[in-house]
Short mmCIF file of C-alpha atoms in Angstrom, two decimals:
data_model
loop_
_atom_site.label_atom_id
_atom_site.label_comp_id
_atom_site.label_asym_id
_atom_site.label_seq_id
_atom_site.Cartn_x
_atom_site.Cartn_y
_atom_site.Cartn_z
CA MET A 1 124.39 146.18 74.29
CA THR A 2 120.65 145.68 74.50
CA ILE A 3 119.01 142.85 76.37
CA ASN A 4 115.50 141.81 75.46
CA ARG A 5 113.03 139.85 77.60
CA ARG A 6 113.78 136.56 75.82
CA ASP A 7 117.53 136.79 76.49
CA LEU A 8 116.86 137.73 80.11
CA ALA A 9 114.49 134.77 80.59
CA LEU A 10 117.01 132.33 79.07
CA SER A 11 119.86 133.63 81.22
CA THR A 12 117.67 133.40 84.36
CA LEU A 13 116.75 129.82 83.44
CA ALA A 14 120.42 128.94 82.91
CA VAL A 15 121.40 130.39 86.31
CA SER A 16 118.53 128.51 88.02
CA THR A 17 119.53 125.25 86.34
CA LEU A 18 123.14 125.69 87.44
CA ALA A 19 122.09 126.44 91.02
CA VAL A 20 119.86 123.35 91.20
CA SER A 21 122.60 121.20 89.64
CA ALA A 22 125.16 122.44 92.14
CA LEU A 23 122.77 121.78 95.04
CA ALA A 24 122.12 118.25 93.79
CA LEU A 25 125.85 117.54 93.70
CA THR A 26 126.43 118.72 97.25
CA THR A 27 123.31 117.30 98.98
CA PRO A 28 123.00 113.57 99.74
CA ALA A 29 120.34 111.96 97.55
CA LEU A 30 118.39 110.47 100.47
CA ALA A 31 119.18 111.14 104.08
CA ALA A 32 118.19 108.33 106.42
CA SER A 33 115.21 109.08 108.63
CA ALA A 34 115.50 108.82 112.40
CA ASP A 35 113.50 105.56 112.29
CA GLU A 36 115.77 104.11 109.59
CA GLU A 37 118.80 104.96 111.70
CA ALA A 38 117.17 103.41 114.78
CA VAL A 39 116.40 100.22 112.85
CA ALA A 40 119.96 100.11 111.47
CA LYS A 41 121.28 100.24 115.05
CA LYS A 42 118.96 97.40 116.08
CA VAL A 43 120.05 95.30 113.08
CA GLU A 44 123.70 95.80 114.03
CA ALA A 45 122.95 94.99 117.67
CA PHE A 46 121.26 91.78 116.49
CA ARG A 47 124.33 90.83 114.41
CA LEU A 48 126.63 91.42 117.37
CA ALA A 49 124.33 89.44 119.70
CA GLN A 50 124.42 86.52 117.24
CA ILE A 51 128.22 86.55 117.17
CA ALA A 52 128.36 86.74 120.98
CA SER A 53 125.62 84.07 121.38
CA ASP A 54 124.05 86.42 123.92
CA PRO A 55 120.58 85.12 124.92
CA LYS A 56 119.66 88.23 126.90
CA ALA A 57 120.52 90.59 124.03
CA LEU A 58 118.80 88.41 121.41
CA GLY A 59 115.69 88.10 123.56
CA ALA A 60 115.52 91.85 124.12
CA LEU A 61 115.70 92.53 120.36
CA CYS A 62 112.89 90.11 119.41
CA TRP A 63 109.12 90.49 119.49
CA ASP A 64 107.44 87.97 121.82
CA ASP A 65 105.63 86.39 118.83
CA LEU A 66 108.78 86.15 116.69
CA SER A 67 108.70 83.93 113.59
CA TYR A 68 112.30 83.03 112.71
CA SER A 69 112.71 81.06 109.48
CA HIS A 70 115.96 79.38 108.48
CA SER A 71 117.15 78.72 104.92
CA ASN A 72 116.34 75.01 105.34
CA GLY A 73 112.69 75.85 106.00
CA LYS A 74 112.84 75.32 109.77
CA VAL A 75 110.70 77.89 111.61
CA GLU A 76 111.26 78.79 115.26
CA ASP A 77 109.41 80.90 117.79
CA LYS A 78 111.30 83.34 120.02
CA ALA A 79 112.12 80.90 122.82
CA THR A 80 113.31 78.18 120.43
CA PHE A 81 115.35 80.62 118.35
CA VAL A 82 117.13 82.11 121.38
CA THR A 83 117.79 78.66 122.88
CA ASN A 84 119.17 77.21 119.64
CA ALA A 85 121.21 80.32 118.81
CA THR A 86 122.94 80.25 122.18
CA ASP A 87 123.21 76.51 123.00
CA GLY A 88 127.00 76.45 122.51
CA LYS A 89 126.97 73.71 119.84
CA SER A 90 128.48 76.13 117.37
CA LYS A 91 130.01 79.57 117.35
CA PHE A 92 130.15 82.24 114.70
CA LEU A 93 133.63 83.14 113.57
CA SER A 94 132.22 85.95 111.44
CA ILE A 95 128.91 87.37 110.25
CA GLU A 96 128.66 90.11 107.67
CA TYR A 97 125.43 91.83 106.68
CA GLN A 98 126.34 93.09 103.20
CA ASP A 99 124.41 95.63 101.12
CA PRO A 100 121.65 96.26 103.66
CA THR A 101 118.49 98.14 102.71
CA ILE A 102 115.98 99.50 105.20
CA LYS A 103 112.53 100.73 104.28
CA VAL A 104 110.33 102.13 107.06
CA ILE A 105 106.59 102.17 106.44
CA GLY A 106 104.71 103.54 109.42
CA PRO A 107 105.43 101.29 112.43
CA ALA A 108 107.03 98.57 110.25
CA ALA A 109 110.50 98.27 108.75
CA ILE A 110 111.58 95.93 105.97
CA VAL A 111 115.28 95.05 106.11
CA ARG A 112 117.11 93.04 103.45
CA PHE A 113 120.76 92.09 103.21
CA HIS A 114 123.25 89.53 101.96
CA TRP A 115 124.45 87.35 104.86
CA VAL A 116 127.99 85.97 104.61
CA ALA A 117 129.14 84.04 107.65
CA GLU A 118 131.34 81.28 108.95
CA GLN A 119 130.45 79.04 111.88
CA GLU A 120 132.55 76.50 113.71
CA MET A 121 130.95 73.36 115.11
CA VAL A 122 132.23 72.89 118.66
CA ALA A 123 132.03 69.07 118.63
CA ASP A 124 134.40 68.51 115.69
CA GLY A 125 135.87 71.92 114.81
CA LYS A 126 134.28 71.78 111.36
CA LYS A 127 133.90 75.20 109.76
CA VAL A 128 130.69 75.87 107.88
CA PRO A 129 130.31 78.88 105.56
CA THR A 130 126.86 80.32 104.85
CA ASN A 131 125.78 82.57 102.00
CA LEU A 132 122.18 83.75 102.35
CA HIS A 133 119.69 86.44 101.45
CA ILE A 134 117.87 87.67 104.55
CA LEU A 135 114.55 89.44 104.95
CA MET A 136 113.77 90.88 108.37
CA ASN A 137 110.58 92.61 109.45
CA TRP A 138 110.84 94.94 112.43
CA GLN A 139 107.87 96.40 114.31
CA LYS A 140 107.91 99.58 116.35
CA GLN A 141 106.70 99.23 119.96
CA GLY A 142 106.46 102.69 121.48
CA ASP A 143 109.89 104.13 120.74
CA ASP A 144 111.60 100.74 120.39
CA TRP A 145 112.01 98.45 117.37
CA LYS A 146 111.65 94.67 117.76
CA LEU A 147 112.32 91.88 115.28
CA LEU A 148 108.94 90.47 114.25
CA SER A 149 110.01 87.97 111.60
CA ARG A 150 113.04 86.76 109.67
CA ALA A 151 113.34 84.61 106.56
CA ALA A 152 116.47 83.25 104.89
CA THR A 153 117.12 81.94 101.38
CA LYS A 154 120.28 80.09 100.33
CA LEU A 155 122.28 81.72 97.57
#
């Protein structure tokens, strides 16, 4: 059997294509960067602090010049947000951050997710479901990430 250069080139191309295809199947498409993982941990810590109504944890996660916008258009600064989130007038029964995406661009991170939650009003026991789209902007301070702004839209 004789092999010419054309046959050899085609077989080499086929082997290379198979190797690249096999690598693509076994390697994750996009591995999260260290900053994306750090932001994801902060986002989860924020969710847990909301459920716990923990003013110290919420305060520690927020930038001093926080702009926190609710789905009704109400905008709060850090102090007002923390006070209102922990005043005991309501409690979260559940909060889910569904389908989160995190995009880190230099010292900024853009976080989006679908918020599905249920709150109970302490005064009358009324349960209030919420279904929102959330946009959070996080800013890196040294090695730490802080929530800079948050906006919500009703779905």
